[in-house]
Each structure stands twice: as structure tokens, then as C-alpha cells.
Amino acid sequence: EKGGYDYFMLKEIAEQPKAVADTLLGRIDASGALRLDEIRIPANVLREADKIVVVACGTAFHAGLIAKYAIEHWTRIPCEVELASEFRYRDPILDHRTLVVAISQSGETMDTLMALRHAREQGARVLAICNTNGSTIPRESDAVLYTHAGPEVAVASTKAFLTQVVACYLVALYLGQVRGTKWGDEIRAVIRDLAQISGAVERVLETMEPVRELARSLAHKNTVLFLGRHVGYPVALEGALKLKELAYMHAEGFAAGELKHGPIALIEEDLPVVVVVPSPRGRSVLHDKIVSNIQEIRARGARTIVIAEEGDEAVVPYADHLIRIPATPTLLQPMVATVPLQVFACELATARGNEVDQPRNLAKSVTVE
Ligand code: M6R
């Protein structure tokens, strides 16, 4: 059942190209437009939505944080992303024009379920993004867009995460399509780029041996920090979460722009810091900023582990370890940049003798508060 792999997690990491492709399958027509008939929320309701609120927990929350950048860029609808456990105990401002997107692999997470009930009581429409057919969250939502990752057994979420990002992007693009925003041509271009992502993930998977070696060499460390900007920031958070739950190491993700507001005080000699570098093409301001951040932390002794696009030479002088990922459009980079972080955490857990598929104290679906 593990298909020759030692752990379900390794199998599920390897299945990501297929999971991503399957989640797109049948949802794009021959003309390159989206066909999401399964979203049964009427087009006029989608056209009138004036706010999007994403609720989720853990890794699904990180997918939501990434989605915010895409949703606001493609639809121009304001989008908030909130931990379901916080949202449900606030007094959020919602009405019938609010579209709530509840993301959950299992469809059974109690906090996310309570958040969506809370939203529906106030008249909001709820669209679930879920990987488990017929589970409670999609049953209680107005509509559902299923991710087609297949069953995810390992407690640490991997392939579900990538497909959640894809599904969120489909929703964002679909909203753009239905609302006829000026992004029409861009939408078609992104759909074409999305179709290439599965191949890019495949290529990342073929080059993971140095990442495994690096992980083994860091097995004695106590702390690893992760930095990112823009969509690389949630990727940093996800990298840190994977390391906590699998390697039981202290790990934190930061927005690189926050360094000077506190976290830089943590940098000491030989502290491993993973930095997710945005593409040097397009939004090059982001790229330049992060190269300075890498210089700043390295000058203070950090051991820099740099995840950067193939062909990005500017980072080379400052990278103690360089992990290459294929060039992708900025908004799609999280789908390739997260993969080395999954492999890194999995290998560190193995090197530290931890149970990879069943980390201590954790359950696959958290059906209690
Ligand atoms: O089933 P869900 O997507 O609702 O689960 C949410 C979180 O419990 C889950 O992503 C958790 O954070 C994972 N163990 C992370 O790897």
C-alpha cells in the first residue's frame, strides 16, 4: 500500500505532480476557459460578492494565505484569511455578499466546521475546498470544489496542500471569469501556466538528493528559521510547520521584511535559515529586497539555505546551500518552492529517528476543539 516507499509521506510527496494534474483535469475547456459547473452558487451571487473570507487550520490555512495574493490580484475583491479557531470566536462582519471559502483536506476539522456554521448563520455563502468526498464540511456548505489529491494518509499534509493552492487559484480565476474583470487575457495565460506546474513539480522531485543530504547534516540542530516575502511568506510558514510536526524541532517562519523588527536578534553563528527567493523576473523589487535580507543574516553568522529559481545568479555569493527550483510565474512559485521543504522535514524526521507518518501528539483529522 505504500507503493515501495518507506513512508506514506514519501509516497504522497511523489504523487504531487499527479495530484496537481488531476485537480485541473476536466475543469478547463478546449477554449482555455474554466468549467466549474460543480460550483452551484449562481453566477449573479458570485458577481455580487464584495468580500471573500478564507477560513482553515494548519497547512490548509497556509494554502489560504497564498490564495489571498491571487484572489485580490485576479478578482480585485478584498480577501481576508483567518484561522478557523480565531474566526469562530470573533464577531466577524459578514452578510449575504460575503463568500466564505472553507479549506479542509479531511472535511472533518471541528474548528473549520464551526467557522462555516457561524458564517452561514449570518447569511454568507460558503464554498468548501475539500479532499474527502461526502465529508461533513462539504455537506454543510453551499458548494464544494473537490481537490483530487487522492487519500492522504500521513499526518503531515503534502499533496493535499498543493492541490488546495490549485483549487483556490481555480476559484479566483473563475470569479475573474464570471465577473468579466479586465484580467480576462491574463486569466487565460495563468490557466496555461497552471497546466505546466505538474511538470515543474516533477522536475523538483528529481533533484532532491542534495536536500536530503543537507537535512541529515542538520539533524543535531535545535532551531531552523524560514524567511519569505509575498507568496514566499506562507511557504516559509509551511516549511516551519512541517519541521515542527515531523522533526520536533523549533522552527519559525517570518516575513523577511519583519527581520529588523525583532527576529534578526535570533541570528547567531551557524543558525540554519531557509530563505525562499522570489523570481528575479517580473516583480524584481521583491527579489532585490530578499537578496539584501540574505546578506544581512549571513553577515551575522547565519548558515543560509537558499531556495531560488534556476538561472538566478544574484543569490549565489550569499548562499551556503543553494536549492534550485524551476522558473515559474510569481504566484505559482509556492507549488514548486514548498516541495523541497517537505522533503527536508521528512528527511530530518527520519534522521532523528521520529515516526514520520504518525508524529507524536498529532491526529490526521482534528475533530475536537
Ligand atoms: O483536514 P484539514 O485540512 O482541515 O486539516 C487541517 C490541519 O489540521 C492540517 O493541515 C495539519 O496542520 C497538518 N497536520 C499539517 O501537516
mmCIF file of C-alpha atoms and ligand atoms in Angstrom:
data_model
loop_
_atom_site.group_PDB
_atom_site.id
_atom_site.type_symbol
_atom_site.label_atom_id
_atom_site.label_comp_id
_atom_site.label_asym_id
_atom_site.label_seq_id
_atom_site.Cartn_x
_atom_site.Cartn_y
_atom_site.Cartn_z
ATOM 1 C CA GLU A 1 0.000 0.000 0.000
ATOM 2 C CA LYS A 2 2.990 2.306 0.481
ATOM 3 C CA GLY A 3 3.908 1.504 -3.121
ATOM 4 C CA GLY A 4 7.523 0.635 -2.323
ATOM 5 C CA TYR A 5 8.155 3.752 -0.229
ATOM 6 C CA ASP A 6 9.208 3.578 3.425
ATOM 7 C CA TYR A 7 6.508 6.020 4.468
ATOM 8 C CA PHE A 8 3.165 7.201 3.195
ATOM 9 C CA MET A 9 4.546 10.717 3.367
ATOM 10 C CA LEU A 10 7.245 9.890 0.787
ATOM 11 C CA LYS A 11 4.668 8.281 -1.447
ATOM 12 C CA GLU A 12 2.383 11.286 -1.129
ATOM 13 C CA ILE A 13 5.203 13.742 -1.855
ATOM 14 C CA ALA A 14 5.961 11.746 -5.011
ATOM 15 C CA GLU A 15 2.295 11.759 -6.026
ATOM 16 C CA GLN A 16 2.132 15.550 -6.145
ATOM 17 C CA PRO A 17 2.556 16.032 -9.901
ATOM 18 C CA LYS A 18 -0.392 13.699 -10.495
ATOM 19 C CA ALA A 19 -2.459 15.257 -7.699
ATOM 20 C CA VAL A 20 -1.992 18.703 -9.223
ATOM 21 C CA ALA A 21 -2.800 17.484 -12.746
ATOM 22 C CA ASP A 22 -5.877 15.582 -11.515
ATOM 23 C CA THR A 23 -7.182 18.657 -9.732
ATOM 24 C CA LEU A 24 -7.079 20.583 -13.012
ATOM 25 C CA LEU A 25 -8.456 17.721 -15.083
ATOM 26 C CA GLY A 26 -11.802 18.355 -16.752
ATOM 27 C CA ARG A 27 -12.007 21.875 -15.343
ATOM 28 C CA ILE A 28 -10.549 23.695 -18.345
ATOM 29 C CA ASP A 29 -12.346 23.519 -21.692
ATOM 30 C CA ALA A 30 -10.876 23.404 -25.194
ATOM 31 C CA SER A 31 -11.011 27.194 -25.491
ATOM 32 C CA GLY A 32 -8.865 27.563 -22.370
ATOM 33 C CA ALA A 33 -11.736 28.799 -20.188
ATOM 34 C CA LEU A 34 -12.699 27.349 -16.815
ATOM 35 C CA ARG A 35 -15.622 24.950 -16.463
ATOM 36 C CA LEU A 36 -16.554 24.773 -12.815
ATOM 37 C CA ASP A 37 -20.200 23.790 -13.108
ATOM 38 C CA GLU A 38 -19.842 21.988 -9.810
ATOM 39 C CA ILE A 39 -19.798 25.373 -8.062
ATOM 40 C CA ARG A 40 -23.529 25.613 -7.823
ATOM 41 C CA ILE A 41 -23.535 29.132 -6.424
ATOM 42 C CA PRO A 42 -25.388 31.151 -9.097
ATOM 43 C CA ALA A 43 -23.268 33.450 -11.259
ATOM 44 C CA ASN A 44 -25.151 36.541 -10.097
ATOM 45 C CA VAL A 45 -24.289 35.753 -6.474
ATOM 46 C CA LEU A 46 -20.628 35.367 -7.417
ATOM 47 C CA ARG A 47 -20.775 38.620 -9.365
ATOM 48 C CA GLU A 48 -22.172 40.479 -6.385
ATOM 49 C CA ALA A 49 -19.721 39.150 -3.798
ATOM 50 C CA ASP A 50 -17.906 42.081 -2.231
ATOM 51 C CA LYS A 51 -15.684 40.241 0.229
ATOM 52 C CA ILE A 52 -14.002 36.871 0.443
ATOM 53 C CA VAL A 53 -13.089 35.310 3.754
ATOM 54 C CA VAL A 54 -10.955 32.173 3.794
ATOM 55 C CA VAL A 55 -11.090 30.021 6.932
ATOM 56 C CA ALA A 56 -8.909 26.979 7.604
ATOM 57 C CA CYS A 57 -6.433 25.419 10.050
ATOM 58 C CA GLY A 58 -2.787 24.398 9.855
ATOM 59 C CA THR A 59 -1.476 23.646 6.399
ATOM 60 C CA ALA A 60 -4.844 24.443 4.806
ATOM 61 C CA PHE A 61 -4.582 27.909 6.397
ATOM 62 C CA HIS A 62 -1.223 28.368 4.665
ATOM 63 C CA ALA A 63 -2.854 27.484 1.340
ATOM 64 C CA GLY A 64 -5.411 30.196 2.131
ATOM 65 C CA LEU A 65 -2.693 32.753 2.869
ATOM 66 C CA ILE A 66 -1.194 32.064 -0.554
ATOM 67 C CA ALA A 67 -4.634 32.280 -2.174
ATOM 68 C CA LYS A 68 -5.174 35.796 -0.845
ATOM 69 C CA TYR A 69 -2.454 37.173 -3.123
ATOM 70 C CA ALA A 70 -4.020 35.528 -6.165
ATOM 71 C CA ILE A 71 -7.633 36.313 -5.269
ATOM 72 C CA GLU A 72 -7.010 40.003 -4.729
ATOM 73 C CA HIS A 73 -4.785 40.280 -7.795
ATOM 74 C CA TRP A 74 -7.128 38.485 -10.176
ATOM 75 C CA THR A 75 -10.542 39.478 -8.856
ATOM 76 C CA ARG A 76 -9.943 42.812 -7.084
ATOM 77 C CA ILE A 77 -12.278 41.560 -4.324
ATOM 78 C CA PRO A 78 -10.913 42.183 -0.811
ATOM 79 C CA CYS A 79 -9.904 38.907 0.808
ATOM 80 C CA GLU A 80 -9.219 38.048 4.446
ATOM 81 C CA VAL A 81 -7.701 34.791 5.604
ATOM 82 C CA GLU A 82 -8.282 33.660 9.131
ATOM 83 C CA LEU A 83 -7.562 30.693 11.326
ATOM 84 C CA ALA A 84 -10.910 28.975 11.789
ATOM 85 C CA SER A 85 -10.304 28.715 15.528
ATOM 86 C CA GLU A 86 -9.998 32.514 15.787
ATOM 87 C CA PHE A 87 -12.752 33.402 13.334
ATOM 88 C CA ARG A 88 -15.416 31.425 15.137
ATOM 89 C CA TYR A 89 -14.882 33.211 18.436
ATOM 90 C CA ARG A 90 -14.884 36.714 16.964
ATOM 91 C CA ASP A 91 -17.786 38.772 15.831
ATOM 92 C CA PRO A 92 -16.870 38.899 12.128
ATOM 93 C CA ILE A 93 -18.668 41.285 9.789
ATOM 94 C CA LEU A 94 -20.391 39.121 7.180
ATOM 95 C CA ASP A 95 -23.539 39.237 5.111
ATOM 96 C CA HIS A 96 -25.103 37.664 2.018
ATOM 97 C CA ARG A 97 -22.482 39.327 -0.190
ATOM 98 C CA THR A 98 -19.612 37.636 1.617
ATOM 99 C CA LEU A 99 -18.178 34.498 0.081
ATOM 100 C CA VAL A 100 -16.558 32.294 2.700
ATOM 101 C CA VAL A 101 -14.080 29.700 1.435
ATOM 102 C CA ALA A 102 -13.509 26.869 3.916
ATOM 103 C CA ILE A 103 -10.417 24.793 3.099
ATOM 104 C CA SER A 104 -10.040 21.333 4.621
ATOM 105 C CA GLN A 105 -8.350 18.172 3.430
ATOM 106 C CA SER A 106 -10.363 15.886 5.687
ATOM 107 C CA GLY A 107 -13.604 17.840 5.667
ATOM 108 C CA GLU A 108 -13.968 16.970 9.341
ATOM 109 C CA THR A 109 -11.894 19.593 11.169
ATOM 110 C CA MET A 110 -14.080 20.820 14.012
ATOM 111 C CA ASP A 111 -12.877 24.423 14.083
ATOM 112 C CA THR A 112 -13.365 24.840 10.330
ATOM 113 C CA LEU A 113 -16.817 23.277 10.530
ATOM 114 C CA MET A 114 -17.820 25.598 13.378
ATOM 115 C CA ALA A 115 -16.461 28.591 11.440
ATOM 116 C CA LEU A 116 -18.565 27.759 8.398
ATOM 117 C CA ARG A 117 -21.689 27.271 10.506
ATOM 118 C CA HIS A 118 -21.029 30.634 12.110
ATOM 119 C CA ALA A 119 -20.681 32.208 8.636
ATOM 120 C CA ARG A 120 -23.841 30.646 7.246
ATOM 121 C CA GLU A 121 -25.879 31.754 10.251
ATOM 122 C CA GLN A 122 -25.035 35.295 9.198
ATOM 123 C CA GLY A 123 -26.146 34.793 5.610
ATOM 124 C CA ALA A 124 -22.744 34.308 3.985
ATOM 125 C CA ARG A 125 -22.364 31.718 1.189
ATOM 126 C CA VAL A 126 -19.833 29.035 1.911
ATOM 127 C CA LEU A 127 -17.717 27.294 -0.696
ATOM 128 C CA ALA A 128 -15.718 24.336 0.602
ATOM 129 C CA ILE A 129 -12.400 23.219 -0.874
ATOM 130 C CA CYS A 130 -12.076 19.668 0.287
ATOM 131 C CA ASN A 131 -10.294 16.410 -0.492
ATOM 132 C CA THR A 132 -12.763 13.966 1.057
ATOM 133 C CA ASN A 133 -15.955 13.143 -0.795
ATOM 134 C CA GLY A 134 -19.108 13.424 1.232
ATOM 135 C CA SER A 135 -17.399 14.597 4.431
ATOM 136 C CA THR A 136 -19.124 16.968 6.839
ATOM 137 C CA ILE A 137 -17.672 20.317 5.683
ATOM 138 C CA PRO A 138 -18.753 19.983 2.035
ATOM 139 C CA ARG A 139 -22.129 18.570 3.140
ATOM 140 C CA GLU A 140 -22.797 21.659 5.200
ATOM 141 C CA SER A 141 -21.532 24.138 2.601
ATOM 142 C CA ASP A 142 -23.440 25.818 -0.238
ATOM 143 C CA ALA A 143 -20.992 24.401 -2.764
ATOM 144 C CA VAL A 144 -17.809 22.391 -2.959
ATOM 145 C CA LEU A 145 -14.780 22.229 -5.195
ATOM 146 C CA TYR A 146 -13.034 18.940 -4.562
ATOM 147 C CA THR A 147 -9.277 18.627 -4.691
ATOM 148 C CA HIS A 148 -8.281 15.409 -6.433
ATOM 149 C CA ALA A 149 -5.226 14.512 -4.390
ATOM 150 C CA GLY A 150 -6.459 11.003 -3.587
ATOM 151 C CA PRO A 151 -6.393 9.718 0.005
ATOM 152 C CA GLU A 152 -3.741 11.386 2.165
ATOM 153 C CA VAL A 153 -2.668 9.032 4.954
ATOM 154 C CA ALA A 154 0.425 10.659 6.502
ATOM 155 C CA VAL A 155 -0.489 13.118 9.240
ATOM 156 C CA ALA A 156 1.718 15.779 7.649
ATOM 157 C CA SER A 157 -0.164 17.249 4.728
ATOM 158 C CA THR A 158 1.729 17.445 1.420
ATOM 159 C CA LYS A 159 -0.165 16.624 -1.751
ATOM 160 C CA ALA A 160 -3.397 17.991 -0.291
ATOM 161 C CA PHE A 161 -1.659 21.327 0.229
ATOM 162 C CA LEU A 162 -0.540 21.666 -3.379
ATOM 163 C CA THR A 163 -3.995 20.797 -4.631
ATOM 164 C CA GLN A 164 -5.597 23.258 -2.198
ATOM 165 C CA VAL A 165 -3.491 26.013 -3.733
ATOM 166 C CA VAL A 166 -4.573 24.875 -7.222
ATOM 167 C CA ALA A 167 -8.238 24.787 -6.187
ATOM 168 C CA CYS A 168 -8.042 28.248 -4.617
ATOM 169 C CA TYR A 169 -6.497 29.568 -7.810
ATOM 170 C CA LEU A 170 -9.263 27.964 -9.861
ATOM 171 C CA VAL A 171 -11.836 29.681 -7.661
ATOM 172 C CA ALA A 172 -10.039 33.016 -8.013
ATOM 173 C CA LEU A 173 -9.771 32.674 -11.786
ATOM 174 C CA TYR A 174 -13.365 31.514 -12.053
ATOM 175 C CA LEU A 175 -14.522 34.576 -10.128
ATOM 176 C CA GLY A 176 -12.478 36.700 -12.511
ATOM 177 C CA GLN A 177 -14.096 34.911 -15.453
ATOM 178 C CA VAL A 178 -17.664 35.178 -14.130
ATOM 179 C CA ARG A 179 -17.227 38.814 -13.165
ATOM 180 C CA GLY A 180 -15.610 39.621 -16.502
ATOM 181 C CA THR A 181 -12.863 41.677 -14.904
ATOM 182 C CA LYS A 182 -10.239 43.271 -17.103
ATOM 183 C CA TRP A 183 -7.939 40.371 -16.309
ATOM 184 C CA GLY A 184 -9.519 38.178 -18.994
ATOM 185 C CA ASP A 185 -6.390 37.620 -21.062
ATOM 186 C CA GLU A 186 -4.221 37.273 -18.016
ATOM 187 C CA ILE A 187 -6.606 34.613 -16.749
ATOM 188 C CA ARG A 188 -6.139 32.527 -19.870
ATOM 189 C CA ALA A 189 -2.377 32.894 -19.612
ATOM 190 C CA VAL A 190 -2.419 31.788 -15.969
ATOM 191 C CA ILE A 191 -4.531 28.769 -16.816
ATOM 192 C CA ARG A 192 -1.887 27.785 -19.359
ATOM 193 C CA ASP A 193 0.860 28.309 -16.750
ATOM 194 C CA LEU A 194 -1.084 26.266 -14.183
ATOM 195 C CA ALA A 195 -1.210 23.379 -16.632
ATOM 196 C CA GLN A 196 2.623 23.393 -16.675
ATOM 197 C CA ILE A 197 3.030 23.239 -12.903
ATOM 198 C CA SER A 198 2.686 19.499 -12.590
ATOM 199 C CA GLY A 199 5.749 19.047 -14.825
ATOM 200 C CA ALA A 200 7.700 21.625 -12.804
ATOM 201 C CA VAL A 201 6.908 19.748 -9.564
ATOM 202 C CA GLU A 202 8.097 16.558 -11.238
ATOM 203 C CA ARG A 203 11.419 18.222 -12.067
ATOM 204 C CA VAL A 204 11.847 19.432 -8.470
ATOM 205 C CA LEU A 205 11.318 15.883 -7.225
ATOM 206 C CA GLU A 206 14.120 14.626 -9.464
ATOM 207 C CA THR A 207 16.681 16.901 -7.790
ATOM 208 C CA MET A 208 16.021 16.286 -4.114
ATOM 209 C CA GLU A 209 19.076 14.211 -3.138
ATOM 210 C CA PRO A 210 21.187 17.245 -2.053
ATOM 211 C CA VAL A 211 18.245 18.428 0.079
ATOM 212 C CA ARG A 212 18.179 15.046 1.846
ATOM 213 C CA GLU A 213 21.909 15.189 2.429
ATOM 214 C CA LEU A 214 21.628 18.692 3.832
ATOM 215 C CA ALA A 215 18.799 17.610 6.155
ATOM 216 C CA ARG A 216 20.887 14.739 7.529
ATOM 217 C CA SER A 217 23.765 17.109 8.225
ATOM 218 C CA LEU A 218 21.465 19.334 10.304
ATOM 219 C CA ALA A 219 19.895 16.575 12.386
ATOM 220 C CA HIS A 220 21.665 17.746 15.556
ATOM 221 C CA LYS A 221 20.400 21.345 15.314
ATOM 222 C CA ASN A 222 17.747 22.763 17.649
ATOM 223 C CA THR A 223 16.338 25.585 15.581
ATOM 224 C CA VAL A 224 15.725 26.367 11.920
ATOM 225 C CA LEU A 225 14.260 29.664 10.725
ATOM 226 C CA PHE A 226 12.386 30.258 7.450
ATOM 227 C CA LEU A 227 12.046 33.558 5.628
ATOM 228 C CA GLY A 228 9.950 34.611 2.667
ATOM 229 C CA ARG A 229 8.203 37.562 1.105
ATOM 230 C CA HIS A 230 4.869 37.863 -0.730
ATOM 231 C CA VAL A 231 3.661 34.304 -1.526
ATOM 232 C CA GLY A 232 7.017 33.050 -0.231
ATOM 233 C CA TYR A 233 5.972 34.112 3.272
ATOM 234 C CA PRO A 234 3.239 31.456 3.664
ATOM 235 C CA VAL A 235 5.690 28.978 2.111
ATOM 236 C CA ALA A 236 8.106 29.856 4.944
ATOM 237 C CA LEU A 237 5.317 29.275 7.482
ATOM 238 C CA GLU A 238 4.542 25.913 5.903
ATOM 239 C CA GLY A 239 8.224 24.901 5.920
ATOM 240 C CA ALA A 240 8.388 25.697 9.628
ATOM 241 C CA LEU A 241 5.176 23.825 10.410
ATOM 242 C CA LYS A 242 6.426 20.709 8.612
ATOM 243 C CA LEU A 243 9.641 20.796 10.615
ATOM 244 C CA LYS A 244 7.848 21.211 13.940
ATOM 245 C CA GLU A 245 5.427 18.392 13.408
ATOM 246 C CA LEU A 246 7.867 15.916 11.860
ATOM 247 C CA ALA A 247 11.310 16.698 13.275
ATOM 248 C CA TYR A 248 10.077 18.097 16.628
ATOM 249 C CA MET A 249 12.465 20.995 16.147
ATOM 250 C CA HIS A 250 11.928 24.608 16.972
ATOM 251 C CA ALA A 251 11.131 26.255 13.670
ATOM 252 C CA GLU A 252 9.614 29.596 12.805
ATOM 253 C CA GLY A 253 8.618 31.278 9.585
ATOM 254 C CA PHE A 254 8.904 35.041 9.206
ATOM 255 C CA ALA A 255 8.117 37.660 6.610
ATOM 256 C CA ALA A 256 11.610 38.731 5.599
ATOM 257 C CA GLY A 257 10.597 42.387 5.877
ATOM 258 C CA GLU A 258 9.975 41.849 9.591
ATOM 259 C CA LEU A 259 13.578 40.818 10.320
ATOM 260 C CA LYS A 260 14.617 44.231 11.563
ATOM 261 C CA HIS A 261 11.534 44.435 13.775
ATOM 262 C CA GLY A 262 12.754 41.657 16.030
ATOM 263 C CA PRO A 263 13.647 38.274 14.555
ATOM 264 C CA ILE A 264 17.124 39.308 13.399
ATOM 265 C CA ALA A 265 18.148 39.267 17.071
ATOM 266 C CA LEU A 266 17.810 35.473 16.911
ATOM 267 C CA ILE A 267 20.549 35.106 14.299
ATOM 268 C CA GLU A 268 23.720 33.589 15.675
ATOM 269 C CA GLU A 269 26.710 31.698 14.340
ATOM 270 C CA ASP A 270 25.740 28.707 12.178
ATOM 271 C CA LEU A 271 21.970 29.039 12.703
ATOM 272 C CA PRO A 272 20.292 27.464 9.651
ATOM 273 C CA VAL A 273 17.972 29.915 7.902
ATOM 274 C CA VAL A 274 15.974 28.813 4.872
ATOM 275 C CA VAL A 275 15.128 31.667 2.514
ATOM 276 C CA VAL A 276 12.520 31.406 -0.226
ATOM 277 C CA VAL A 277 13.603 33.740 -3.020
ATOM 278 C CA PRO A 278 11.006 35.197 -5.388
ATOM 279 C CA SER A 279 11.616 35.158 -9.103
ATOM 280 C CA PRO A 280 14.104 37.781 -10.319
ATOM 281 C CA ARG A 281 11.809 38.324 -13.305
ATOM 282 C CA GLY A 282 8.665 40.415 -13.018
ATOM 283 C CA ARG A 283 8.488 41.806 -9.507
ATOM 284 C CA SER A 284 12.206 42.264 -9.191
ATOM 285 C CA VAL A 285 11.847 44.688 -6.251
ATOM 286 C CA LEU A 286 10.872 41.732 -4.090
ATOM 287 C CA HIS A 287 13.872 39.816 -5.329
ATOM 288 C CA ASP A 288 16.310 42.635 -4.602
ATOM 289 C CA LYS A 289 14.899 43.065 -1.112
ATOM 290 C CA ILE A 290 15.340 39.440 -0.255
ATOM 291 C CA VAL A 291 18.895 39.342 -1.578
ATOM 292 C CA SER A 292 19.699 42.151 0.911
ATOM 293 C CA ASN A 293 17.969 40.171 3.655
ATOM 294 C CA ILE A 294 20.168 37.171 2.872
ATOM 295 C CA GLN A 295 23.274 39.387 3.045
ATOM 296 C CA GLU A 296 22.122 40.827 6.381
ATOM 297 C CA ILE A 297 21.607 37.491 8.088
ATOM 298 C CA ARG A 298 24.749 35.977 6.620
ATOM 299 C CA ALA A 299 26.835 38.902 7.892
ATOM 300 C CA ARG A 300 25.545 37.936 11.356
ATOM 301 C CA GLY A 301 26.644 34.339 11.032
ATOM 302 C CA ALA A 302 23.533 32.556 9.690
ATOM 303 C CA ARG A 303 24.027 29.460 7.580
ATOM 304 C CA THR A 304 21.898 30.373 4.568
ATOM 305 C CA ILE A 305 19.871 27.742 2.766
ATOM 306 C CA VAL A 306 18.566 29.490 -0.309
ATOM 307 C CA ILE A 307 15.698 28.273 -2.476
ATOM 308 C CA ALA A 308 15.965 30.130 -5.765
ATOM 309 C CA GLU A 309 14.957 29.823 -9.399
ATOM 310 C CA GLU A 310 17.261 28.215 -11.903
ATOM 311 C CA GLY A 311 19.321 30.963 -13.510
ATOM 312 C CA ASP A 312 19.099 33.328 -10.534
ATOM 313 C CA GLU A 313 22.798 34.128 -10.171
ATOM 314 C CA ALA A 314 22.421 37.097 -7.791
ATOM 315 C CA VAL A 315 21.938 34.800 -4.786
ATOM 316 C CA VAL A 316 24.963 32.592 -5.449
ATOM 317 C CA PRO A 317 27.567 34.589 -3.455
ATOM 318 C CA TYR A 318 25.381 34.572 -0.338
ATOM 319 C CA ALA A 319 24.075 31.007 -0.353
ATOM 320 C CA ASP A 320 25.822 28.456 1.855
ATOM 321 C CA HIS A 321 23.451 25.903 0.353
ATOM 322 C CA LEU A 322 21.534 26.507 -2.841
ATOM 323 C CA ILE A 323 18.360 24.625 -3.743
ATOM 324 C CA ARG A 324 17.242 25.223 -7.319
ATOM 325 C CA ILE A 325 13.602 25.272 -8.436
ATOM 326 C CA PRO A 326 12.242 25.754 -11.972
ATOM 327 C CA ALA A 327 11.263 29.246 -13.049
ATOM 328 C CA THR A 328 7.519 29.851 -12.653
ATOM 329 C CA PRO A 329 5.296 32.931 -12.604
ATOM 330 C CA THR A 330 5.478 34.587 -9.145
ATOM 331 C CA LEU A 331 2.035 33.483 -7.962
ATOM 332 C CA LEU A 332 2.676 29.855 -8.888
ATOM 333 C CA GLN A 333 6.063 29.591 -7.207
ATOM 334 C CA PRO A 334 4.691 28.231 -3.885
ATOM 335 C CA MET A 335 3.775 24.975 -5.625
ATOM 336 C CA VAL A 336 7.385 24.275 -6.516
ATOM 337 C CA ALA A 337 9.069 26.009 -3.548
ATOM 338 C CA THR A 338 7.165 24.007 -0.913
ATOM 339 C CA VAL A 339 8.303 20.626 -2.213
ATOM 340 C CA PRO A 340 11.963 20.847 -1.052
ATOM 341 C CA LEU A 341 10.709 21.936 2.383
ATOM 342 C CA GLN A 342 8.545 18.817 2.635
ATOM 343 C CA VAL A 343 11.468 16.604 1.651
ATOM 344 C CA PHE A 344 13.746 18.465 4.085
ATOM 345 C CA ALA A 345 11.379 17.935 7.043
ATOM 346 C CA CYS A 346 10.729 14.303 6.180
ATOM 347 C CA GLU A 347 14.429 13.501 5.970
ATOM 348 C CA LEU A 348 15.220 15.348 9.194
ATOM 349 C CA ALA A 349 12.492 13.390 10.972
ATOM 350 C CA THR A 350 13.952 10.141 9.672
ATOM 351 C CA ALA A 351 17.481 11.154 10.684
ATOM 352 C CA ARG A 352 16.241 11.973 14.181
ATOM 353 C CA GLY A 353 14.526 8.604 14.459
ATOM 354 C CA ASN A 354 10.994 10.022 14.528
ATOM 355 C CA GLU A 355 7.858 8.309 13.336
ATOM 356 C CA VAL A 356 7.251 10.074 10.006
ATOM 357 C CA ASP A 357 3.666 9.124 9.241
ATOM 358 C CA GLN A 358 2.383 9.364 12.801
ATOM 359 C CA PRO A 359 4.155 12.219 14.604
ATOM 360 C CA ARG A 360 3.708 12.255 18.358
ATOM 361 C CA ASN A 361 0.646 14.005 19.814
ATOM 362 C CA LEU A 362 -0.973 14.595 16.402
ATOM 363 C CA ALA A 363 -4.020 13.163 14.628
ATOM 364 C CA LYS A 364 -4.782 13.190 10.909
ATOM 365 C CA SER A 365 -8.054 14.948 11.416
ATOM 366 C CA VAL A 366 -8.696 17.146 14.388
ATOM 367 C CA THR A 367 -12.338 16.530 15.187
ATOM 368 C CA VAL A 368 -12.198 18.097 18.627
ATOM 369 C CA GLU A 369 -11.665 21.720 19.616
HETATM 370 O O1 M6R B 1 -8.128 18.217 7.277
HETATM 371 P P1 M6R B 1 -7.757 19.657 7.353
HETATM 372 O O2 M6R B 1 -7.175 20.171 6.094
HETATM 373 O O3 M6R B 1 -8.912 20.540 7.824
HETATM 374 O O4 M6R B 1 -6.637 19.744 8.459
HETATM 375 C C1 M6R B 1 -6.129 20.978 8.900
HETATM 376 C C2 M6R B 1 -4.897 20.774 9.757
HETATM 377 O O5 M6R B 1 -5.197 20.009 10.885
HETATM 378 C C3 M6R B 1 -3.760 20.084 8.984
HETATM 379 O O6 M6R B 1 -3.425 20.770 7.815
HETATM 380 C C4 M6R B 1 -2.497 19.956 9.853
HETATM 381 O O7 M6R B 1 -1.983 21.243 10.113
HETATM 382 C C5 M6R B 1 -1.471 19.052 9.181
HETATM 383 N N1 M6R B 1 -1.036 18.037 10.094
HETATM 384 C C6 M6R B 1 -0.269 19.802 8.685
HETATM 385 O O8 M6R B 1 0.660 18.971 8.061
#
